[in-house]
Coordinates of C-alpha atoms and ligand atoms in Angstrom, one line a residue:
X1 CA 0.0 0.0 0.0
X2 CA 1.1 3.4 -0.8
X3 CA 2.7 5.3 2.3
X4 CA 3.3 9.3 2.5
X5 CA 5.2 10.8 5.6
X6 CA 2.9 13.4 7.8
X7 CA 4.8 15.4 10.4
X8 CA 7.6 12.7 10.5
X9 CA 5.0 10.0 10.7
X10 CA 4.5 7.0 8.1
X11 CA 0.8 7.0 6.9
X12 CA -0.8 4.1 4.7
X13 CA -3.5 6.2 2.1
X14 CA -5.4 4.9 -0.6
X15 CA -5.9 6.8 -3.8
X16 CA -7.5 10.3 -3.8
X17 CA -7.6 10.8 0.2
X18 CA -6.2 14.0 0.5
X19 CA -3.8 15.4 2.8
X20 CA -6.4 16.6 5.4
X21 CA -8.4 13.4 5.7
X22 CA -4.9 11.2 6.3
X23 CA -3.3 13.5 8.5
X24 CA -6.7 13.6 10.5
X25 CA -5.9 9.8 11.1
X26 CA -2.4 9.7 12.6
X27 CA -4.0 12.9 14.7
X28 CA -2.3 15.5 12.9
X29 CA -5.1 18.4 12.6
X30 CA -4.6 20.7 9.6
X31 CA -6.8 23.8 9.7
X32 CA -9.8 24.4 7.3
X33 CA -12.3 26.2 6.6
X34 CA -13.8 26.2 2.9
X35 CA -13.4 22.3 3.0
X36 CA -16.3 20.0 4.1
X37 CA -16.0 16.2 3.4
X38 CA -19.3 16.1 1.7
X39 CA -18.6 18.6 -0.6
X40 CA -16.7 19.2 -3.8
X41 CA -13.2 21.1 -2.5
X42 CA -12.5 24.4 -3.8
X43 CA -9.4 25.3 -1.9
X44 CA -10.5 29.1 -1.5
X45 CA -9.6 29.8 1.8
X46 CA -5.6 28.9 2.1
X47 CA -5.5 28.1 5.3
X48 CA -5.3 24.1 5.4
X49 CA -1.6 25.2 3.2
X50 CA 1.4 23.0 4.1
X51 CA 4.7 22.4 3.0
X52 CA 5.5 19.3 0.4
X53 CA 9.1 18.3 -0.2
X54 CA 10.5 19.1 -3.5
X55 CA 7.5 21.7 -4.4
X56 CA 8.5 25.2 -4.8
X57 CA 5.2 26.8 -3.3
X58 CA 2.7 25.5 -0.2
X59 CA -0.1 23.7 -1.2
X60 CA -3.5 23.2 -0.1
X61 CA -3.9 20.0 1.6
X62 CA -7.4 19.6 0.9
X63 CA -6.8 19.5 -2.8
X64 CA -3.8 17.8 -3.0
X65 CA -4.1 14.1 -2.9
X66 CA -1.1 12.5 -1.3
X67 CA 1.2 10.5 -3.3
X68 CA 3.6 7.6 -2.9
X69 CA 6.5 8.7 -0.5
X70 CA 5.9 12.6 -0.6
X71 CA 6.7 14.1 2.6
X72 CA 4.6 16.7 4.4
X73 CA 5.1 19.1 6.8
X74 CA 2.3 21.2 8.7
X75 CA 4.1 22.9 11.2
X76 CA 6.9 24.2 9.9
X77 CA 8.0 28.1 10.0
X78 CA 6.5 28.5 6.4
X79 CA 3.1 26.6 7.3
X80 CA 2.8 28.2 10.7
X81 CA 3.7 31.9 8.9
X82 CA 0.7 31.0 6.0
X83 CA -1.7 30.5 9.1
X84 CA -1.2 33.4 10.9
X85 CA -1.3 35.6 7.5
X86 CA -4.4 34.0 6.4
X87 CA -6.2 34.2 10.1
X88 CA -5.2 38.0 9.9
X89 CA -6.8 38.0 6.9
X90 CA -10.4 36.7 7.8
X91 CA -10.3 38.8 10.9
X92 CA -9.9 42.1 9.1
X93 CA -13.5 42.5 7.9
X94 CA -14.8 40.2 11.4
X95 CA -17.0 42.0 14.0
X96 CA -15.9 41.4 17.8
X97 CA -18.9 38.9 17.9
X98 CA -18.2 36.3 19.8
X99 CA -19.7 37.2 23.2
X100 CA -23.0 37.3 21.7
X101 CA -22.8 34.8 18.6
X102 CA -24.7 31.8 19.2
X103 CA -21.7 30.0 17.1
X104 CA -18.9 30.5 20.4
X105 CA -18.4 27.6 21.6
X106 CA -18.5 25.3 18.4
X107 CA -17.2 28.2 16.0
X108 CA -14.3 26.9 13.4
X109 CA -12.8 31.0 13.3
X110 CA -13.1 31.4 16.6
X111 CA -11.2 27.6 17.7
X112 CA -8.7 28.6 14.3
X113 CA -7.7 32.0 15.7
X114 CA -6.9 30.6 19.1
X115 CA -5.1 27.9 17.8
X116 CA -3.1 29.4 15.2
X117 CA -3.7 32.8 14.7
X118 CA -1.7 36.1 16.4
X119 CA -3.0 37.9 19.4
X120 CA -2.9 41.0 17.9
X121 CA -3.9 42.7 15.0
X122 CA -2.6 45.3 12.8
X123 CA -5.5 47.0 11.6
X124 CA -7.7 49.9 13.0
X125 CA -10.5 50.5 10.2
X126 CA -13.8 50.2 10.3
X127 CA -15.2 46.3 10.0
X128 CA -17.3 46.2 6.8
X129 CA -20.6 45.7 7.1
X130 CA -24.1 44.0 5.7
X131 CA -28.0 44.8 6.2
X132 CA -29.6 41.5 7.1
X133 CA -32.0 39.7 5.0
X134 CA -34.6 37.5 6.4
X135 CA -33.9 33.8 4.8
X136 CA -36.8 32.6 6.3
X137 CA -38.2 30.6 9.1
X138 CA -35.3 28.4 9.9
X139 CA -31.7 30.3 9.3
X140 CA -30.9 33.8 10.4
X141 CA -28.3 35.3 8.4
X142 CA -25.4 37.6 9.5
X143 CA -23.1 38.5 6.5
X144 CA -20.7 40.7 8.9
X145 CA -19.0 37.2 10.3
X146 CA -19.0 35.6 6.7
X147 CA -15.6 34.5 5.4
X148 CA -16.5 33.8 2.6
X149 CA -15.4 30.0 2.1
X150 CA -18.7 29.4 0.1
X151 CA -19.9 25.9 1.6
X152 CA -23.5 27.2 1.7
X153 CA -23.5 27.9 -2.4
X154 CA -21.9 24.3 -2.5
X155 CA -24.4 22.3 -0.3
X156 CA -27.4 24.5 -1.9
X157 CA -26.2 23.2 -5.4
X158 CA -24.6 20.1 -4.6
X159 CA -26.6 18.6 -1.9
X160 CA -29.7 20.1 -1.9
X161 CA -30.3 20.3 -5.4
X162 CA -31.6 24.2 -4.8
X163 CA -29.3 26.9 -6.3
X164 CA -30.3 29.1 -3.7
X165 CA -27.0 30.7 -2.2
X166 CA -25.3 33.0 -4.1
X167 CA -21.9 35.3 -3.7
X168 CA -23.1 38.9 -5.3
X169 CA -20.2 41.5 -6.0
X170 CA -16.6 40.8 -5.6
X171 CA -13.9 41.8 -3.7
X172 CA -14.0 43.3 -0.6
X173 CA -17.7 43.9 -1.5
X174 CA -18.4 40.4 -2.1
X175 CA -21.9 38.8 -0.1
X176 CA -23.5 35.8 -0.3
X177 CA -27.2 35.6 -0.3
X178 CA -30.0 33.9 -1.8
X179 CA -31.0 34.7 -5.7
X180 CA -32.9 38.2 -5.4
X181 CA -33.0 37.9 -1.6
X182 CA -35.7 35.2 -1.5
X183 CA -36.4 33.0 1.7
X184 CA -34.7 29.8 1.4
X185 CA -36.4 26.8 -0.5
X186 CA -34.8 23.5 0.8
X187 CA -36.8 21.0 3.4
X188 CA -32.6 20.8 4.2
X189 CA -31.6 23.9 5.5
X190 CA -30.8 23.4 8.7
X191 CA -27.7 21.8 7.3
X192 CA -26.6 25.6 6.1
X193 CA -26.0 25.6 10.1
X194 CA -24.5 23.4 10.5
X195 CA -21.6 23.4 7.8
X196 CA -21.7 27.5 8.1
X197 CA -18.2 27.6 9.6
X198 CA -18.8 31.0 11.4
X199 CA -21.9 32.5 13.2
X200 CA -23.3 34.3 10.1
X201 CA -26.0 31.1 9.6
X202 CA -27.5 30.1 12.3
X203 CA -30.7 28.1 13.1
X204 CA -33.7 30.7 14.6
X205 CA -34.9 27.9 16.2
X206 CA -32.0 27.4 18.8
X207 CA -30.2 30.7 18.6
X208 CA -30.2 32.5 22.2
X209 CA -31.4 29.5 24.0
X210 CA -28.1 28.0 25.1
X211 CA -24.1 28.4 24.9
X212 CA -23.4 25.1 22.8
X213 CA -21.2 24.2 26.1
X214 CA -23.5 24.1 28.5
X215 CA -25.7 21.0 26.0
X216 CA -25.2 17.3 27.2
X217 CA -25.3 15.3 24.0
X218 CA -26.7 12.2 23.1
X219 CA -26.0 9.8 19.9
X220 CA -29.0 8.7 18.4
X221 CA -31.3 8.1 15.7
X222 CA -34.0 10.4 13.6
X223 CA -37.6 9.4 14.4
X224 CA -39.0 11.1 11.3
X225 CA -38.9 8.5 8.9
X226 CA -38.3 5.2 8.2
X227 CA -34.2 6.5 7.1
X228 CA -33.6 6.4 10.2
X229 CA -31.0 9.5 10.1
X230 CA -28.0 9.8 12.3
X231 CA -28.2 11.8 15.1
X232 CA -26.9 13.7 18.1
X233 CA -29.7 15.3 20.8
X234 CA -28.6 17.9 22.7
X235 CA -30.3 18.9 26.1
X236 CA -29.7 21.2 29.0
X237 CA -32.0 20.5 32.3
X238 CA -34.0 17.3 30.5
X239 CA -35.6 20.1 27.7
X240 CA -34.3 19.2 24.4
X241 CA -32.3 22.4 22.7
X242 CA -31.7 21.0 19.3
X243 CA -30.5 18.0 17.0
X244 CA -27.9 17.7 14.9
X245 CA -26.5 15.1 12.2
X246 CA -24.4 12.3 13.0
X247 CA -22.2 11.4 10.1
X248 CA -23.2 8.2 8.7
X249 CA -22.2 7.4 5.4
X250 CA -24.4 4.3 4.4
X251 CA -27.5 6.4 5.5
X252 CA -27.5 10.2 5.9
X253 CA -24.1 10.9 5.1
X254 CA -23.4 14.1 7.1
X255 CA -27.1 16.0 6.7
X256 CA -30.4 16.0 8.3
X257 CA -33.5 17.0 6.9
X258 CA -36.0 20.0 8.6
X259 CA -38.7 17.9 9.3
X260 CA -36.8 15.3 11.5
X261 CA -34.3 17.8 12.7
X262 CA -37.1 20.0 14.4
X263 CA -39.5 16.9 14.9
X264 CA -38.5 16.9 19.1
X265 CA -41.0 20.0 19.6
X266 CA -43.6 18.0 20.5
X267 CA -41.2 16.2 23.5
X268 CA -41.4 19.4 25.2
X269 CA -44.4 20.9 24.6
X270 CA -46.8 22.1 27.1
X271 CA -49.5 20.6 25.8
X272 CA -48.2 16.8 26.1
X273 CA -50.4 14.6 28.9
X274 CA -47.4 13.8 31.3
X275 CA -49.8 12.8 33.7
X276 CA -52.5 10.0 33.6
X277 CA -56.1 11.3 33.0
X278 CA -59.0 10.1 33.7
X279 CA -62.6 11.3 31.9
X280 CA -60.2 14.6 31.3
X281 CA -58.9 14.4 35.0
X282 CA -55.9 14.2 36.4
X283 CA -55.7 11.3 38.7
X284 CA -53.0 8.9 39.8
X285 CA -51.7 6.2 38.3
X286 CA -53.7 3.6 40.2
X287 CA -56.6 5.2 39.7
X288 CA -55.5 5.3 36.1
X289 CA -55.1 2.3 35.2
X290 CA -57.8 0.6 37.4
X291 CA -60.3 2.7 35.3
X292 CA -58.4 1.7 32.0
X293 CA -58.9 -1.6 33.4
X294 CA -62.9 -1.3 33.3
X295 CA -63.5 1.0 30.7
X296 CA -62.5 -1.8 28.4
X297 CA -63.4 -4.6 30.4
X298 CA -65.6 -7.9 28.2
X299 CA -65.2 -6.0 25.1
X300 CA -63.9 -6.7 21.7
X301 CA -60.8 -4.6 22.0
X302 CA -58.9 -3.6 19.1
X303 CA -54.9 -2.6 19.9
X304 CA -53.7 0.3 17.7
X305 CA -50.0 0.3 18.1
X306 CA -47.8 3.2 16.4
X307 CA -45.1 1.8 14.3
X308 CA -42.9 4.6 15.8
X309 CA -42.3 2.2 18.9
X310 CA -39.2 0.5 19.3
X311 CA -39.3 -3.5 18.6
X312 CA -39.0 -4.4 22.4
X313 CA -42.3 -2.2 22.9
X314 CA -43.7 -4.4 19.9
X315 CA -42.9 -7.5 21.8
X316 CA -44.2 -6.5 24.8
X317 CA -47.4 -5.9 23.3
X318 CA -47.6 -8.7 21.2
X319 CA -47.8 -11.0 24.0
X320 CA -49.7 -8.5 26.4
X321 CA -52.5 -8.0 23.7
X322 CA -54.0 -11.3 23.6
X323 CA -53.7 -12.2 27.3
X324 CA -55.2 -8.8 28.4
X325 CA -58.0 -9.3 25.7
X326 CA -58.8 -12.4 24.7
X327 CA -59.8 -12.2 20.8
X328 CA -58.9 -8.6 20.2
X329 CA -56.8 -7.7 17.3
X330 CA -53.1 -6.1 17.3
X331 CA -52.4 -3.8 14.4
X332 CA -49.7 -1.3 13.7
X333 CA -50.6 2.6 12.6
X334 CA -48.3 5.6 11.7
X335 CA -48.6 7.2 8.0
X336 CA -51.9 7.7 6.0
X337 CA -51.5 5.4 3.1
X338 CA -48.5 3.0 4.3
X339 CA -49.7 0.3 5.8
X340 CA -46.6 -2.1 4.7
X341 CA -43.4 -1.6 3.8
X342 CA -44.2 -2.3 -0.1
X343 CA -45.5 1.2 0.0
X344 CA -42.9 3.3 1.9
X345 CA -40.7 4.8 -0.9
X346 CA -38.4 7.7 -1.3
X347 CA -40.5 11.3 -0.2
X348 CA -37.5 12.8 -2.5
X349 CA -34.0 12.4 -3.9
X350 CA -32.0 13.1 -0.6
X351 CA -32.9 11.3 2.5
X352 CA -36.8 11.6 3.2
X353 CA -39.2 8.6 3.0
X354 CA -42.6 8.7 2.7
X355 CA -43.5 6.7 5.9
X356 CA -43.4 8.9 8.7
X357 CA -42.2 6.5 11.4
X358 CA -39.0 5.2 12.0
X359 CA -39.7 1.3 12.4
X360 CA -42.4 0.4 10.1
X361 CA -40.1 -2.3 9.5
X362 CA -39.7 -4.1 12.8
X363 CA -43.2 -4.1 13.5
X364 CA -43.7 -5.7 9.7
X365 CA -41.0 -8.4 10.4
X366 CA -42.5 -9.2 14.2
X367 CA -45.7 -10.5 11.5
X368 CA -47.8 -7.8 12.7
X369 CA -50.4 -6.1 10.3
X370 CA -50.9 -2.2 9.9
X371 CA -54.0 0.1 9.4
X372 CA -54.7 3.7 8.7
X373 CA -58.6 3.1 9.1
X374 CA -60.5 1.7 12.1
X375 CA -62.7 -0.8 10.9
X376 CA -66.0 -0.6 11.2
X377 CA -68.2 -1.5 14.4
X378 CA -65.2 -1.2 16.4
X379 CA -66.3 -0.4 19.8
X380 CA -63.5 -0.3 21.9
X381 CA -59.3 1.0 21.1
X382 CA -56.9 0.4 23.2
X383 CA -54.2 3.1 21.2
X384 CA -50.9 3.0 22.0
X385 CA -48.3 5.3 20.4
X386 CA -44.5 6.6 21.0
X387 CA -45.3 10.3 19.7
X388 CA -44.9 10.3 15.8
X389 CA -47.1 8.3 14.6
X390 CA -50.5 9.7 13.1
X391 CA -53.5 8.7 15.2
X392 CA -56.2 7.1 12.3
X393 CA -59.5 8.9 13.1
X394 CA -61.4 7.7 16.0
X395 CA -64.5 9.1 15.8
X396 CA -67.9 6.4 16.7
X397 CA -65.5 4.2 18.4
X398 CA -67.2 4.3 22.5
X399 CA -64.1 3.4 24.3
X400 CA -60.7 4.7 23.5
X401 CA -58.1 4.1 26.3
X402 CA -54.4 5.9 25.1
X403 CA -51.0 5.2 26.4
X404 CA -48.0 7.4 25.1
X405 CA -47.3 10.5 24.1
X406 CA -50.1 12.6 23.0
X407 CA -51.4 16.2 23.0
X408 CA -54.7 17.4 25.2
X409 CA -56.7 18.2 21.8
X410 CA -55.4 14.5 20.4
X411 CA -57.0 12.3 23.0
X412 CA -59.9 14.5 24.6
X413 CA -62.5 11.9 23.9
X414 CA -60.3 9.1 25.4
X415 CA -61.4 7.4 28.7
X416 CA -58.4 7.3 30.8
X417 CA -54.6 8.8 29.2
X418 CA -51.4 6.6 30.5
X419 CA -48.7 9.4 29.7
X420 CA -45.4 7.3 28.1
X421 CA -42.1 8.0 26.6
X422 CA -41.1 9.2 23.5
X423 CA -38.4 8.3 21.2
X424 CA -36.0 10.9 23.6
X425 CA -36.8 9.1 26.4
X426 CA -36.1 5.4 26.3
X427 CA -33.7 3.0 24.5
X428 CA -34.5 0.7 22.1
X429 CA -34.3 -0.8 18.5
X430 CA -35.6 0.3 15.5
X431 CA -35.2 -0.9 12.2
X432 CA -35.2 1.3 9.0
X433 CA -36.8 0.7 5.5
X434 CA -33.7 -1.2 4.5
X435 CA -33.7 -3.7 7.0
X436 CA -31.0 -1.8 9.5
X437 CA -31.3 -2.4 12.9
X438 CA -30.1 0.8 15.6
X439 CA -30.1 2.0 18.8
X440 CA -32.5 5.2 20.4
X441 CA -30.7 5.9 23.5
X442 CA -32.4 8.1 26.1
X443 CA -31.5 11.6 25.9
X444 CA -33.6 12.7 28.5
X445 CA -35.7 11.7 31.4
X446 CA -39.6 10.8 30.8
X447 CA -41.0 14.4 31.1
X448 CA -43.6 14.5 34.1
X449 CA -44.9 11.5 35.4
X450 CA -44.6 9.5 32.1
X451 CA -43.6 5.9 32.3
X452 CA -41.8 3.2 30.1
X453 CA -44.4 1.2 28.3
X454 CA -42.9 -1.7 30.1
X455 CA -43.6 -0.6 33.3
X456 CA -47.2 0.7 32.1
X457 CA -47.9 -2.6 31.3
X458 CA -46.4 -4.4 34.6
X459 CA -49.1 -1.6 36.2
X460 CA -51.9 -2.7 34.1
X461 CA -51.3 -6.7 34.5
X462 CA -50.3 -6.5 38.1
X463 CA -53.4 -4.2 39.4
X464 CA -57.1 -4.4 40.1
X465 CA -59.8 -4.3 37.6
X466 CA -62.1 -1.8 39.3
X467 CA -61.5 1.8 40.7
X468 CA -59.6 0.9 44.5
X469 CA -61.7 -0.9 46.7
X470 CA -62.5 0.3 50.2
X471 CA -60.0 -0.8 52.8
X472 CA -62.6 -3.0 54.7
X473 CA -63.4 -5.2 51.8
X474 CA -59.8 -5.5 51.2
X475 CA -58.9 -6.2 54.7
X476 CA -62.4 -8.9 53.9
X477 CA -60.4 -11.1 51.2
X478 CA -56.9 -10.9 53.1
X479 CA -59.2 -12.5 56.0
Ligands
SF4_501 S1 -22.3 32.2 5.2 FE1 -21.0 30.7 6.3 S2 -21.0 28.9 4.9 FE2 -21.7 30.6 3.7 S3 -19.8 31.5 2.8 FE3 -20.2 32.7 4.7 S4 -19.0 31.6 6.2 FE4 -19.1 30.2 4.5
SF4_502 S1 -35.0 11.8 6.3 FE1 -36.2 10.9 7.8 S2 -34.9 9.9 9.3 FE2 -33.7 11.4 8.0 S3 -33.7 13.4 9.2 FE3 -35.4 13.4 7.8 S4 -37.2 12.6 9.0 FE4 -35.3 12.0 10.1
FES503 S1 -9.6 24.2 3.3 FE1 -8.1 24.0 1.8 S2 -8.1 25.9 0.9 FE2 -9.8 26.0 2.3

């Protein structure tokens, strides 16, 4: 295998890794900023420069592929003199941000200029500056820390198949922007956050809530779809702050799309049942569930299950289903008009899928049969549901008993309301359209008094039938 020397160490490449990505691997770090793994590489900016034996001139390491026996150096007088020169150079037109930029903390200029940049500068002019331009409901723009490294135009064109960025003027004068100032088009633009190497895109939705170092972070997976997307939830005092992508190359690659990214709103909300219900009540659990208990005592029950619960959840209920209720049917719910896997398909050309639940799959493969329709002359549901999953329209049915997540205006016509856990809230497996099985991991702790279904269902199998009974008749059986 080919071998190239890094900073004095031997590194094994294969053909077309550039100098960045194999110095990243023997834990040399090579500064950046216009390059982005999932993007094509420009080598505008000049500061990931280094110094190659037997060429004249430094050359950018993120478009320089490495070659059989060349020899590298990052940090030597010339490389370290290119970084401070370019770092200067950025800086000159940069506002004195950082205290209030919702990047600091997780801002590539910011962790560059410590790192390799001068303490001082030599300048004393005005900063240039830029009127802001609404982009729409998900990024705030602010062109005064732009450095212009262009990532945003790339991703718009590249990834999300929108030209929507542009750079306008040139020069010192240059400004990106989107064509004739509209708001931005893409279901993906979160991700213009994300790769935004600076504070000048930022997501509305999280800016000013919390400094990224106060966020406790937790790998996991997208519940949105049946992709099942790679990522990362972030929290700060058990309320969810934001999501972000987890690299994954045979799935999402590095990129999220809105809809999953700013699914977790409903975790939070005010209007979530965290506590059980009954007839509209608060009550506690024993109450609860006794009341469950009768509401659907001797009748034909059906079981709605969402399809956004993990395949643990699914085999708890498929052997709690026909023991509580003799003859009732189990069937799995989550997207109008996919009912089975044959028809979940690509929503579009990037990442979405038209089933709106992440494990359609596992329930399909456990042998259980889905629904988007209660059929009729069903008198009583018992629904259960993790949080995503559409509730089919239960109008006529008499009885509805709920356990999950839902919303007050979701469930008011439901008996009794058993608050559970959403997909932030537990761990489990889910399996995506493609037959890949991962790992939720809880993020957070069940908000309120919600419970794990398992322990919802130990409640329920383990309790009386009827609402508590009176401590003499109690003390009556014991005797
Ligand atoms: S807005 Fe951000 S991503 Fe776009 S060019 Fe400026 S610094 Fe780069
Ligand atoms: S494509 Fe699906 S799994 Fe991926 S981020 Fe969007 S909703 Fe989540
Ligand atoms: S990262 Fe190489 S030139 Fe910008």
């Amino acid at each position: 295998m080919a071998k190239c020397t890094i900073d004095g160490r031997e590194v094994e490449f294969t053909a077309g890794e550039n100098l960045i990505e194999i110095a990243r691997r023997v834990g040399v770090e090579i500064p950046y900023f216009c390059y982005h793994p999932g993007l094509s590489v420009v080598a505008q900016c000049r500061m990931c420069a280094v110094e190659v034996e037997k060429m004249p001139k430094l050359q950018t390491a993120c478009s320089t592929p490495a070659s059989d026996g060349m020899i590298v150096h990052t940090d030597s007088e010339r490389a370290k003199s290119n970084q401070k020169s370019i770092m200067e150079f950025l800086l000159i037109n940069h506002p004195l941000d950082c205290p209030i930029c919702d990047k600091a903390g997780e801002c590539d200029l910011q962790e560059n200029s410590f790192k390799y940049g001068d303490a001082y500068m030599r300048t004393s002019e005005e900063r240039r500056t830029y009127l802001d331009l609404d982009m729409g409901p998900v990024i705030k723009k602010n062109m005064n820390r732009c450095i212009h490294c262009t990532r945003c135009i790339r991703f718009g064109a590249e990834v999300a198949g929108v030209r929507e960025m542009v750079a306008v003027s040139r020069g010192n004068n240059t400004e990106i922007t989107t064509i004739d100032g509209r708001p931005l088009e893409t279901d993906y633009a979160g991700n213009y956050a994300d790769i935004c190497p600076t504070g000048s895109l930022t997501l509305k939705d999280f800016r000013f809530h919390k400094r990224a170092w106060m966020l406790k972070k937790t790998a996991t997976v997208c519940e949105g779809c049946s992709k099942g997307c790679n990522m990362e939830i972030q929290q700060d005092n058990n309320v969810i702050e934001r999501c972000i992508p987890r690299p994954n190359m045979e799935i999402n690659r590095y990129w999220l799309c809105d809809e999953g990214r700013f699914n977790y709103h409903y975790v939070n909300d005010r209007s979530r049942i965290t506590a059980p219900t009954s007839l509209g009540g608060k009550t506690s659990w024993t109450s609860a569930v006794a009341a469950a208990k009768e509401a659907l005592k001797g009748k034909k029950v059906l079981v709605l299950a969402g399809s956004d619960l993990t395949q643990e959840e699914a085999k708890l209920l498929i052997e709690f289903a026909p023991k509580a209720f003799p003859g009732s049917t189990l069937l799995h719910f989550g997207t109008p008009g996919i009912t089975a896997t044959t028809q979940d398909a690509p929503a579009d050309t990037l990442l979405k899928r038209k089933s709106k639940t992440s494990n359609l799959n596992g329930w399909e493969k456990l042998g259980v049969k889905g629904a988007d329709s209660i059929p009729a002359g069903t008198e009583a549901v018992l629904v259960i549901r993790g949080g995503r999953a559409e509730l089919p329209n239960l109008d006529g049915v008499s009885t509805v008993v709920a356990i999950g997540v839902f919303n007050e205006s979701e469930v008011a016509a439901a008996k009794v309301t058993l608050p559970g856990t959403s997909f932030s809230e537990k761990d489990g497996t889910i399996v995506n359209y493609e037959g890949r099985e991962q790992r939720l991991r809880r993020s957070i702790n069940p908000v309120g008094q919600s419970k794990q279904l398992g322990e919802i269902l130990m409640l329920w199998t383990h309790s009386a039938a009827a609402a508590p009974r009176p401590m003499e008749s109690v003390k009556g059986v014991v005797a």
